[in-house]
mmCIF file of C-alpha atoms in Angstrom:
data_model
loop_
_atom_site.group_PDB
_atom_site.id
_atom_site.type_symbol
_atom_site.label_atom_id
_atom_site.label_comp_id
_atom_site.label_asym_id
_atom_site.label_seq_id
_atom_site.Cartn_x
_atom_site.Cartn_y
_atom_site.Cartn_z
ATOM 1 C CA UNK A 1 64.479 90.103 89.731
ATOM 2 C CA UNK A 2 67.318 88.290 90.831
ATOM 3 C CA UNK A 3 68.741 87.267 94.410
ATOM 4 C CA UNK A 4 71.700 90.033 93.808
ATOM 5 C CA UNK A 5 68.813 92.746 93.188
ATOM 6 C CA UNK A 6 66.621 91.222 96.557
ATOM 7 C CA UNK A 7 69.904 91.763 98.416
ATOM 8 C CA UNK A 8 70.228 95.630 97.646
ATOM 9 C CA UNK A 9 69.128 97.538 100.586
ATOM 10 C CA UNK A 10 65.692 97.553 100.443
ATOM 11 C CA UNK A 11 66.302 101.746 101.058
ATOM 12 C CA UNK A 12 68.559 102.324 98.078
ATOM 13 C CA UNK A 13 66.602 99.968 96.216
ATOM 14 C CA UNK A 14 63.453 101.745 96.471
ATOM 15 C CA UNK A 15 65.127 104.856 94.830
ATOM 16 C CA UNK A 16 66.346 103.332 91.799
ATOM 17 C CA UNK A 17 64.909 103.399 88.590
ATOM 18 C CA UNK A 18 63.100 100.046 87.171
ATOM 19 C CA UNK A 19 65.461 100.435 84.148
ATOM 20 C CA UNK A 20 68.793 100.670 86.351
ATOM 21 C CA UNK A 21 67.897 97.552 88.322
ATOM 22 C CA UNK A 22 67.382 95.783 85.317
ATOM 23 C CA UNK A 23 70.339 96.517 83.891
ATOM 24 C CA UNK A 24 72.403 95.573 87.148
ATOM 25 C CA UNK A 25 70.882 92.452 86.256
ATOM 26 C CA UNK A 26 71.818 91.821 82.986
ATOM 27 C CA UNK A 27 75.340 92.914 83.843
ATOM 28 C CA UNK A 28 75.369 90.638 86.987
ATOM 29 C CA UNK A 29 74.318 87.783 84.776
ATOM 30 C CA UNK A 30 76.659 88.417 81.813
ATOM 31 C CA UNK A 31 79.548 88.676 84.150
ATOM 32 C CA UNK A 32 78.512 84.743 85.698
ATOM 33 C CA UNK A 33 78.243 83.525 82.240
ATOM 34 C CA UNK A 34 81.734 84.891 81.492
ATOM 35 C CA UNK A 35 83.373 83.573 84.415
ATOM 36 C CA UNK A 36 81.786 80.072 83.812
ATOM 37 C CA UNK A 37 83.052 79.907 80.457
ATOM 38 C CA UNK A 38 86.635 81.158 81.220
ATOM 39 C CA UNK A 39 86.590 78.799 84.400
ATOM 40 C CA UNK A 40 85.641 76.028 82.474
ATOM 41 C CA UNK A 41 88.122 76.532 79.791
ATOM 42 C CA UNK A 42 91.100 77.162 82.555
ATOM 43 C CA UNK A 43 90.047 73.703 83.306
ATOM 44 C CA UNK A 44 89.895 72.003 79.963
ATOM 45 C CA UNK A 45 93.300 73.424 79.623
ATOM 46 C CA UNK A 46 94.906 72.204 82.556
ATOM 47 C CA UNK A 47 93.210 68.945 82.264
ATOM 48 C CA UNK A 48 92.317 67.613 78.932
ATOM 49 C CA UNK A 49 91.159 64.247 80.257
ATOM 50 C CA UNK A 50 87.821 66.238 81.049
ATOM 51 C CA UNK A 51 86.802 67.044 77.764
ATOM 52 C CA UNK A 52 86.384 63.386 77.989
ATOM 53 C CA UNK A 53 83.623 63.017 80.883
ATOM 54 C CA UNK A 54 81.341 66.251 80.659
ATOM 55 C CA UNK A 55 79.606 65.403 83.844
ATOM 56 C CA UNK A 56 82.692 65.785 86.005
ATOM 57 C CA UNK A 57 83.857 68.596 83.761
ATOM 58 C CA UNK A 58 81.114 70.102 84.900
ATOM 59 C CA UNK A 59 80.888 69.103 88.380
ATOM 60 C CA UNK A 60 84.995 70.376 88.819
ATOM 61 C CA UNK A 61 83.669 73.815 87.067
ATOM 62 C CA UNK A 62 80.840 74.259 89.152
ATOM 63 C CA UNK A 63 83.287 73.912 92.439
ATOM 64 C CA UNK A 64 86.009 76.177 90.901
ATOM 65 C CA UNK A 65 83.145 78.681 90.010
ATOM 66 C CA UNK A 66 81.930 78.114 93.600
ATOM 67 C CA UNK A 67 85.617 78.865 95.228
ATOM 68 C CA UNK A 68 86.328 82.321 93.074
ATOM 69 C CA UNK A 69 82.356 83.598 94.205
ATOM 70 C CA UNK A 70 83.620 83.345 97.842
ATOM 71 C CA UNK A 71 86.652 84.988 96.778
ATOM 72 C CA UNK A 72 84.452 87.466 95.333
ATOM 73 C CA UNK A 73 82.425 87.980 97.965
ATOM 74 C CA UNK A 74 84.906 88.590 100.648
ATOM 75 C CA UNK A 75 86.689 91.174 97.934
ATOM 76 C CA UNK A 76 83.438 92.832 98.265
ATOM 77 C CA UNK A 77 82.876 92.673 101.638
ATOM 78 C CA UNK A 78 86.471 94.144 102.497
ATOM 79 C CA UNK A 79 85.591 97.037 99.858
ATOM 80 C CA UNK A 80 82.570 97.959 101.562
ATOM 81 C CA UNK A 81 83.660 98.278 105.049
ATOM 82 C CA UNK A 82 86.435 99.969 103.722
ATOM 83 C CA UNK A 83 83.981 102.533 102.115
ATOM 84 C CA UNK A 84 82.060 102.668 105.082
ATOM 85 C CA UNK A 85 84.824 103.408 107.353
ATOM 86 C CA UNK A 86 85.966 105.985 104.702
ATOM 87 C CA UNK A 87 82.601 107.896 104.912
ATOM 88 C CA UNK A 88 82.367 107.964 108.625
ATOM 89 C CA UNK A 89 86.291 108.615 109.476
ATOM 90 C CA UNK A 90 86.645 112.440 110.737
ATOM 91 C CA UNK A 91 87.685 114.585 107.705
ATOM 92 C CA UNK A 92 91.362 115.263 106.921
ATOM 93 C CA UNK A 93 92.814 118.267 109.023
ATOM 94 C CA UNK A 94 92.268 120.525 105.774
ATOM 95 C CA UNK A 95 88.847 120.120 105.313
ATOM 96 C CA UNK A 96 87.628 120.214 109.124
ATOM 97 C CA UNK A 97 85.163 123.486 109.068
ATOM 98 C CA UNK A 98 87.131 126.884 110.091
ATOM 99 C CA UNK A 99 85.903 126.810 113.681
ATOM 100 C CA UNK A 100 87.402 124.019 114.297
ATOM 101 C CA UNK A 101 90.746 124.335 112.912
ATOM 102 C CA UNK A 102 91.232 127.512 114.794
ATOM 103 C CA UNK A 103 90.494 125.775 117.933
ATOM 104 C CA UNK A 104 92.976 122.474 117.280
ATOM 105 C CA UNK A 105 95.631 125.696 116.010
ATOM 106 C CA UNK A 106 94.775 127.402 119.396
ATOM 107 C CA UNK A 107 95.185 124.854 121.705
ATOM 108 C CA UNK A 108 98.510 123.871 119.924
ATOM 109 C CA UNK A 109 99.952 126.963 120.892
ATOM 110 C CA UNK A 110 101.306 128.282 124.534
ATOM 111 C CA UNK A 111 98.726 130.224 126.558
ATOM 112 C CA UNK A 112 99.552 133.009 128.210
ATOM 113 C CA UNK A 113 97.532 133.176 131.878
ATOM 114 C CA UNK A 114 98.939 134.982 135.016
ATOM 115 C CA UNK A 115 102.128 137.388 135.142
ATOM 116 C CA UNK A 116 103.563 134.061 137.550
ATOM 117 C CA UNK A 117 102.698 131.862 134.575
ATOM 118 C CA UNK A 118 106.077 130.958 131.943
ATOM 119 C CA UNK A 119 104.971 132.411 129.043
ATOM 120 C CA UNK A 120 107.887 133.443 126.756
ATOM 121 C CA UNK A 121 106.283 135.249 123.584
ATOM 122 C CA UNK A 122 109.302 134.979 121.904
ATOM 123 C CA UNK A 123 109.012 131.233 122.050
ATOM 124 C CA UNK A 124 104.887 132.259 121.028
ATOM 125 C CA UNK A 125 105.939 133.538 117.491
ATOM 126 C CA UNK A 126 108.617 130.919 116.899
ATOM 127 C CA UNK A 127 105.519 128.314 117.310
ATOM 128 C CA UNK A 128 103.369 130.516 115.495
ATOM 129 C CA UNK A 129 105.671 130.196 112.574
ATOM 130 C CA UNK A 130 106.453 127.119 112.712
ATOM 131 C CA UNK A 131 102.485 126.440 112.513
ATOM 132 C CA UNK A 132 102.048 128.780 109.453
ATOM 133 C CA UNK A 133 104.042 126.884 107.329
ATOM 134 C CA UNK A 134 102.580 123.455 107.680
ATOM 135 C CA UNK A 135 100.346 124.369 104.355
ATOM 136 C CA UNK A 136 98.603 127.517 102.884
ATOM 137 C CA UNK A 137 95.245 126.923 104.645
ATOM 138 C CA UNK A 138 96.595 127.030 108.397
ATOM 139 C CA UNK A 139 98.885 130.118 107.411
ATOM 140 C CA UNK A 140 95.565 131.836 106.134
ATOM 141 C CA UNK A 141 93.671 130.722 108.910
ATOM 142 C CA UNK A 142 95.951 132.020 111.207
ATOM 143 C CA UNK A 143 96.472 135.219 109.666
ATOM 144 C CA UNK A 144 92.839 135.861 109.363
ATOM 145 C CA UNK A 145 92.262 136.081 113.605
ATOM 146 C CA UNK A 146 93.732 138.880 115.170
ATOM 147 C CA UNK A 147 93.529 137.127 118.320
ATOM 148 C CA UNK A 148 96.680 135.008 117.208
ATOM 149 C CA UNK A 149 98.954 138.071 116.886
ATOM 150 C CA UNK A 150 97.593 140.196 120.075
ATOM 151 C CA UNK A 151 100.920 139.323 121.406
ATOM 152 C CA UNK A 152 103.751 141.601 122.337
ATOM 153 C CA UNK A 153 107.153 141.226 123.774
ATOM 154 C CA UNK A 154 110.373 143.978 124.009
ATOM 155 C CA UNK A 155 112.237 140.537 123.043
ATOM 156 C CA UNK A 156 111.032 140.268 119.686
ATOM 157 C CA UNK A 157 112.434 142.722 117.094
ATOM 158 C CA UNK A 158 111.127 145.566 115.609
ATOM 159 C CA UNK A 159 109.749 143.880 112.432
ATOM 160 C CA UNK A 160 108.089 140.967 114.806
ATOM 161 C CA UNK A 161 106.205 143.830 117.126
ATOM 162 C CA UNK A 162 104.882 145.631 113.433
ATOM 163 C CA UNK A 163 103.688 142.114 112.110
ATOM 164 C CA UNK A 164 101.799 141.559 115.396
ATOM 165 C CA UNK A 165 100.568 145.227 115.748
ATOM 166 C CA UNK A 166 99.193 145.038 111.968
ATOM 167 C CA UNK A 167 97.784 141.365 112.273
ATOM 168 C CA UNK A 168 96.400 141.854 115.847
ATOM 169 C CA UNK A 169 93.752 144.287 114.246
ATOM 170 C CA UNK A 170 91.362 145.530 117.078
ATOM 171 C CA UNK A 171 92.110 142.670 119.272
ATOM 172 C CA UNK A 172 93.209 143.492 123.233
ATOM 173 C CA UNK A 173 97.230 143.031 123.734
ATOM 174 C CA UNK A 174 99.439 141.039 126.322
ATOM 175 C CA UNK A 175 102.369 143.619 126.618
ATOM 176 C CA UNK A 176 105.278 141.778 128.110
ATOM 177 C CA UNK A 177 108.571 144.270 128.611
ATOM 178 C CA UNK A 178 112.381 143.062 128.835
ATOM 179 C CA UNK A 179 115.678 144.132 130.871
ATOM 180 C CA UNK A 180 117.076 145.741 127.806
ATOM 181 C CA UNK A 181 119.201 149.151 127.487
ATOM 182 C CA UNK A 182 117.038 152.473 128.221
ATOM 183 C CA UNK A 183 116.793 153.368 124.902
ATOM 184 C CA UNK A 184 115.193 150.571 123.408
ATOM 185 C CA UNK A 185 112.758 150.153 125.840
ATOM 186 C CA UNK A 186 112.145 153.358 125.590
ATOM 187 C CA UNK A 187 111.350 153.214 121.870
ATOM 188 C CA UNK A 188 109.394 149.480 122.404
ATOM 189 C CA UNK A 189 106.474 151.573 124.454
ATOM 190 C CA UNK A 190 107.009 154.674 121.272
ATOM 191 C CA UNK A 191 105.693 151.675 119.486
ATOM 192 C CA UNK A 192 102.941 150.918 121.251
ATOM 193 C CA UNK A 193 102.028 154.401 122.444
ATOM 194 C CA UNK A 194 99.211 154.452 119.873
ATOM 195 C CA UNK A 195 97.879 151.230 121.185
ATOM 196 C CA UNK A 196 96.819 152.115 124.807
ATOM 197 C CA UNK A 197 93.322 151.607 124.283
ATOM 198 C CA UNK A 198 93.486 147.911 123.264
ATOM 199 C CA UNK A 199 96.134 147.276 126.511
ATOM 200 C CA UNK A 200 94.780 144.267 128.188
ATOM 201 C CA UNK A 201 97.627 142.970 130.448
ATOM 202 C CA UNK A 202 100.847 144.619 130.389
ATOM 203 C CA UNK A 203 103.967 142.882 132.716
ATOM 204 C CA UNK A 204 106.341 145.402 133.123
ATOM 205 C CA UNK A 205 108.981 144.383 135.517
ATOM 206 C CA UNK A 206 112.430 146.664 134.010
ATOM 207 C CA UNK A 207 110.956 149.896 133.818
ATOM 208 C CA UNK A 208 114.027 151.646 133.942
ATOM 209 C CA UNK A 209 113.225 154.909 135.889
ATOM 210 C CA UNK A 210 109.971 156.941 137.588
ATOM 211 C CA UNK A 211 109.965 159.337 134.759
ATOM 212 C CA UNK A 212 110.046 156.725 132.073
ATOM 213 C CA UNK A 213 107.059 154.829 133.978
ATOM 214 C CA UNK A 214 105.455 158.185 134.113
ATOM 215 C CA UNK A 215 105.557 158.183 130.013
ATOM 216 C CA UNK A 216 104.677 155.037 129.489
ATOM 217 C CA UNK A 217 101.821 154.427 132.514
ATOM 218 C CA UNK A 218 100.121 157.964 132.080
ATOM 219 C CA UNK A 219 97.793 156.783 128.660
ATOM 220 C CA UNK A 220 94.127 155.967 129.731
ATOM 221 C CA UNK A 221 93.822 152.158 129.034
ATOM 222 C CA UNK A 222 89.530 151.387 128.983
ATOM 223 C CA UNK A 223 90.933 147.513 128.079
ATOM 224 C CA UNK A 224 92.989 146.941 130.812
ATOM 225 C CA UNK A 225 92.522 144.211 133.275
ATOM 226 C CA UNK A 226 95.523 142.717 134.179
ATOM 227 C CA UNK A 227 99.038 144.857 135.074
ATOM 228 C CA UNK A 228 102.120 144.435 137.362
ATOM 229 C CA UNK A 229 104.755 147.231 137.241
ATOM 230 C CA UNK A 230 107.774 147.615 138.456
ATOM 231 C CA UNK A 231 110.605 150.511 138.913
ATOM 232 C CA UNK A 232 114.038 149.122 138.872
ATOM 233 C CA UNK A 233 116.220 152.183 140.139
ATOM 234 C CA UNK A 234 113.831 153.930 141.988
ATOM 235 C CA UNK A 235 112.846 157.634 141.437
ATOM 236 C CA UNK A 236 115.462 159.510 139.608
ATOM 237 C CA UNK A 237 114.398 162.857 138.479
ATOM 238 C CA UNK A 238 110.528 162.653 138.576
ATOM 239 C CA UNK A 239 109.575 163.365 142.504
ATOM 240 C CA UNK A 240 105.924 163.781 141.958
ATOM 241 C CA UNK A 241 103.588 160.466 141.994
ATOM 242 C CA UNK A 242 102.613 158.791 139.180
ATOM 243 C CA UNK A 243 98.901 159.141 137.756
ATOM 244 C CA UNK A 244 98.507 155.499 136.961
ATOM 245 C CA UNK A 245 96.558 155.579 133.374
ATOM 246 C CA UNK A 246 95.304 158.955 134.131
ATOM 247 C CA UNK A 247 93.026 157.175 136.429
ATOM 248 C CA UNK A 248 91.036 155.974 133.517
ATOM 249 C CA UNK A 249 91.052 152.107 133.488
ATOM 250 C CA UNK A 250 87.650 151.243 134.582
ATOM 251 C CA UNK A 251 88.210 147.250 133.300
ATOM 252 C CA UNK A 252 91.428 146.855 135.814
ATOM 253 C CA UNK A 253 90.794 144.031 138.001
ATOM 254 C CA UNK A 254 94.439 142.510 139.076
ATOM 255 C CA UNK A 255 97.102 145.021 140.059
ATOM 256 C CA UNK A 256 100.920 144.104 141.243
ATOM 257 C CA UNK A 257 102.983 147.533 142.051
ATOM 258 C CA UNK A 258 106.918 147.697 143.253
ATOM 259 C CA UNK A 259 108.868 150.431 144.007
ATOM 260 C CA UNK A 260 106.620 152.389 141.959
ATOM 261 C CA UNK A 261 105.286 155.936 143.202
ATOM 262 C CA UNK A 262 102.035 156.494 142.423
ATOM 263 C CA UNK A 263 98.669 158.676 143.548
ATOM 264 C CA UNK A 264 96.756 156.272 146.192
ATOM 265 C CA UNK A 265 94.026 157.729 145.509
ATOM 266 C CA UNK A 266 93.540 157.291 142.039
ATOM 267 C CA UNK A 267 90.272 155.733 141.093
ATOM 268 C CA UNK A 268 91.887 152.898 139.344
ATOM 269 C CA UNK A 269 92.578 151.050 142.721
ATOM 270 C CA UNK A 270 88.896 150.692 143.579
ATOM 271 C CA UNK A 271 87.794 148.194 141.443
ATOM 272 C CA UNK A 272 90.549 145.480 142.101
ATOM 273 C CA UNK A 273 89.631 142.130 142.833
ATOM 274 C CA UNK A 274 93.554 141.479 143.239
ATOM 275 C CA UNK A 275 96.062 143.833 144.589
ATOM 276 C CA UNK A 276 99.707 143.039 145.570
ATOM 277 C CA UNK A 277 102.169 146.210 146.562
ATOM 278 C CA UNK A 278 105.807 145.927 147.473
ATOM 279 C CA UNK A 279 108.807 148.476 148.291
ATOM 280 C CA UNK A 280 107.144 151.604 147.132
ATOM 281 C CA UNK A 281 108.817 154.355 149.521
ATOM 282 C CA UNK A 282 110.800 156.990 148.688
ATOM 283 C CA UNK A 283 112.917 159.569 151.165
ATOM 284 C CA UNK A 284 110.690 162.313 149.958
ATOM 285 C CA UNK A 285 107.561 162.331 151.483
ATOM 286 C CA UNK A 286 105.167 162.964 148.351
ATOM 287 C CA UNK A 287 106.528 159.773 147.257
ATOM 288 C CA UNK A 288 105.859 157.198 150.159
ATOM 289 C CA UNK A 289 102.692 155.546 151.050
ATOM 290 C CA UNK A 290 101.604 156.321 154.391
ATOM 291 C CA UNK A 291 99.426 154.268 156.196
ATOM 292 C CA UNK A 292 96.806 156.085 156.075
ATOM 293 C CA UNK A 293 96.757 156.260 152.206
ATOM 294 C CA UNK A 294 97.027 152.681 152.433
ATOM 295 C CA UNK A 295 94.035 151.936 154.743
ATOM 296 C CA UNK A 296 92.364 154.756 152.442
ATOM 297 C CA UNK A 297 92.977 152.959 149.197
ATOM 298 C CA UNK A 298 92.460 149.342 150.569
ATOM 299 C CA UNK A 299 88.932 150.887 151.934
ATOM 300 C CA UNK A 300 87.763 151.663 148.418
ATOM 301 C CA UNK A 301 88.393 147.892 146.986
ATOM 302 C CA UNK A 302 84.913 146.580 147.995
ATOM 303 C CA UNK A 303 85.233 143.943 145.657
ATOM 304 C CA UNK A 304 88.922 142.870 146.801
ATOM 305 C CA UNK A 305 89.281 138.980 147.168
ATOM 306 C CA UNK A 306 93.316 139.251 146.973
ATOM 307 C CA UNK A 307 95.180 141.201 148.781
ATOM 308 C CA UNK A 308 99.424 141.204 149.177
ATOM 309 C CA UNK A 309 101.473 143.805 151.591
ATOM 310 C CA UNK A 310 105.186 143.018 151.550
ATOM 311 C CA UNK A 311 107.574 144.688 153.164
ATOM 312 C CA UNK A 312 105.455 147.936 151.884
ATOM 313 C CA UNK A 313 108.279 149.935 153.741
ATOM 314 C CA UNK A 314 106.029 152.284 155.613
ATOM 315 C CA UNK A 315 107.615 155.930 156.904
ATOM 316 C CA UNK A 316 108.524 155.041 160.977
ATOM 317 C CA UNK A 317 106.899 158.633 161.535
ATOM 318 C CA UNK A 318 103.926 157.603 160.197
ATOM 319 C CA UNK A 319 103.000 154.442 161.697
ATOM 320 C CA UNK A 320 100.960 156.535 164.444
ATOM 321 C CA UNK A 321 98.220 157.321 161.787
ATOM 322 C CA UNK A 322 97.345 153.121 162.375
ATOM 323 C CA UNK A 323 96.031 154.385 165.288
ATOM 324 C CA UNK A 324 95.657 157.786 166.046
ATOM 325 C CA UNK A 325 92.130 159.105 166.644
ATOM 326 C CA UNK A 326 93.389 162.624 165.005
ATOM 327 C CA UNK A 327 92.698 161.345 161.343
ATOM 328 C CA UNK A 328 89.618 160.244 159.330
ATOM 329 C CA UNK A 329 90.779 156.127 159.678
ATOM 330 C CA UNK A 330 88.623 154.338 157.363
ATOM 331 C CA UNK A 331 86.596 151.085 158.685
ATOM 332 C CA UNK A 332 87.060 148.826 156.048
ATOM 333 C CA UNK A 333 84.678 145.766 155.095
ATOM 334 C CA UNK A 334 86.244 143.851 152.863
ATOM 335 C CA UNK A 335 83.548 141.054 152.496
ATOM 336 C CA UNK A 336 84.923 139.365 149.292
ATOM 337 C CA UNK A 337 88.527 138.619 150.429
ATOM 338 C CA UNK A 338 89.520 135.278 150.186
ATOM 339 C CA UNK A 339 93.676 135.681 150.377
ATOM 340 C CA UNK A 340 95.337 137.978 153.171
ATOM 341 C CA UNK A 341 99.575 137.775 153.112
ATOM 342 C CA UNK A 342 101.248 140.180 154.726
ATOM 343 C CA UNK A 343 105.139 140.430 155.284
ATOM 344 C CA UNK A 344 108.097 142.565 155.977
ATOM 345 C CA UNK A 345 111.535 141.521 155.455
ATOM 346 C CA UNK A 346 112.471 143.407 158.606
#
């Protein structure tokens, strides 16, 4: 066996077949032979004179030879690392496994956290897009997880909101409204009137009127856990309180209300862990919070680690009830709060 064959790793070697080795040889040899002969004669032709003295015909072949082996052997060195570097290089982006590409296509995208947070879901879809038609396998990797489309804004147009209700499959929605006319936000929440159960977070800060927030906020929502709603011209037509969800939203952890009428003593308030109310009296007295329904509802939130009271608006002929011994005043242990702010811009 030669010193070529010695050289194989002694792993790879072991693996190979008597015959194959063999014939690595012969073709190692051959190729020497061959180059020896065309060196020499590359010589012979350049220099006649040494066809003359074989001895230093040979000697000047045997350097030449000598030179073009170490030329050879760092052409082969070069390949190898290269192949070596090719094998343990990360895979191209199209043939990382499905997991992961979801997860570089995820984190490439904006994420929507709190209602503070800027998260503009028309600017969502137009990254989306733009991310769908890099090549066929992202567009089908993004069209195959709901999760991707479980976004929906009163921005977008109709066709967007369809494409994201279809796509979204099962998957919980962030419902984001917009200060558009009446109409079409009226016929935005027609859309996704048959979607209530997958609500997750819903932003709603243009609701145009009580009785349109009474349409749209009446639909038990099981999903939701995340809402802030607000009535922009106050209580029109609709004097009774609203039944937030029909009091069925048993997942309903964070909860900003303005100048919205409501029932205080739904059930939905007493799991909060975050609660912020604002401006949500009315003349009529069915309509205002007393403080007494506040104390009442705050008193139920035994998990409550948030709590907000601005400007809340109170009726003057109520504020007795803080103290008055005549009524049922709730002691109230709230032993998870971690954030108290209260203010009145009065």
């Amino acid at each position: 066996m030669s010193k070529y064959s010695e050289d194989l790793d002694s792993e790879l070697a072991s693996k190979l077949d008597q015959t194959i080795v063999s014939a690595i040889d012969s073709a190692v040899s051959d190729s020497l032979e061959a180059l020896y002969e065309r060196v020499s004669n590359i010589l012979t032709s350049r220099d006649p004179e040494l066809t003359r003295n074989p001895e230093e015909h040979q000697r000047t072949t045997i350097v030449a030879l000598q030179i073009a082996l170490d030329s050879l052997t760092r052409s082969l060195s070069f390949t190898i690392t290269a192949k070596k570097f090719h094998k343990d290089r990360p895979p191209r982006v199209h043939q990382l496994p499905f997991d992961i590409l979801v997860q570089i296509l995820r984190e490439s995208l904006p994420v929507a956290q709190e209602w503070k947070a800027k998260f503009v879901i028309r600017d969502y879809f137009a990254q989306l897009h733009l991310l769908r038609r890099v090549c066929y396998n992202w567009s089908d990797a993004i069209d195959s997880i709901p999760s991707f489309w479980a976004y929906i804004s009163a921005e977008c147009p109709e066709v967007v909101v369809n494409e994201a209700l279809q796509k979204s499959g099962s998957a919980p929605l962030f419902i984001e409204d917009s200060d558009v006319n009446q109409e079409s936000y009226v016929a935005f929440f027609n859309q996704l009137s048959g979607h209530a159960h997958r609500w997750e977070t819903i932003i709603c800060r243009n609701i145009p009127t009580t009785s349109i927030a009474r349409s749209i906020l009446s639909a038990p929502t099981p999903a939701l856990r995340k809402a802030f709603i607000k009535v922009v011209s106050g209580t029109d037509d609709a004097p009774a309180p609203i039944d937030l969800f029909s009091g069925q939203a048993a997942a309903l952890q964070t909860l900003g209300i303005q100048a919205l009428p409501a029932q205080w003593a739904s059930p939905v308030f007493s799991g909060l862990r975050s609660f912020a109310i604002s401006g949500c009296r009315d003349d009529r007295a069915t309509l205002g919070i007393t403080p007494l329904n506040l104390l009442q509802m705050i008193a139920k939130m035994l998990r409550l680690e948030d709590l907000i009271i601005w400007n809340p608006r109170l009726k003057p002929d109520d504020t007795a009830t803080w103290t008055s011994t005549d009524h049922d005043t709730p002691l109230t242990n709230l032993s998870h709060l971690q954030c108290l702010k209260i203010g009145d811009s009065n």
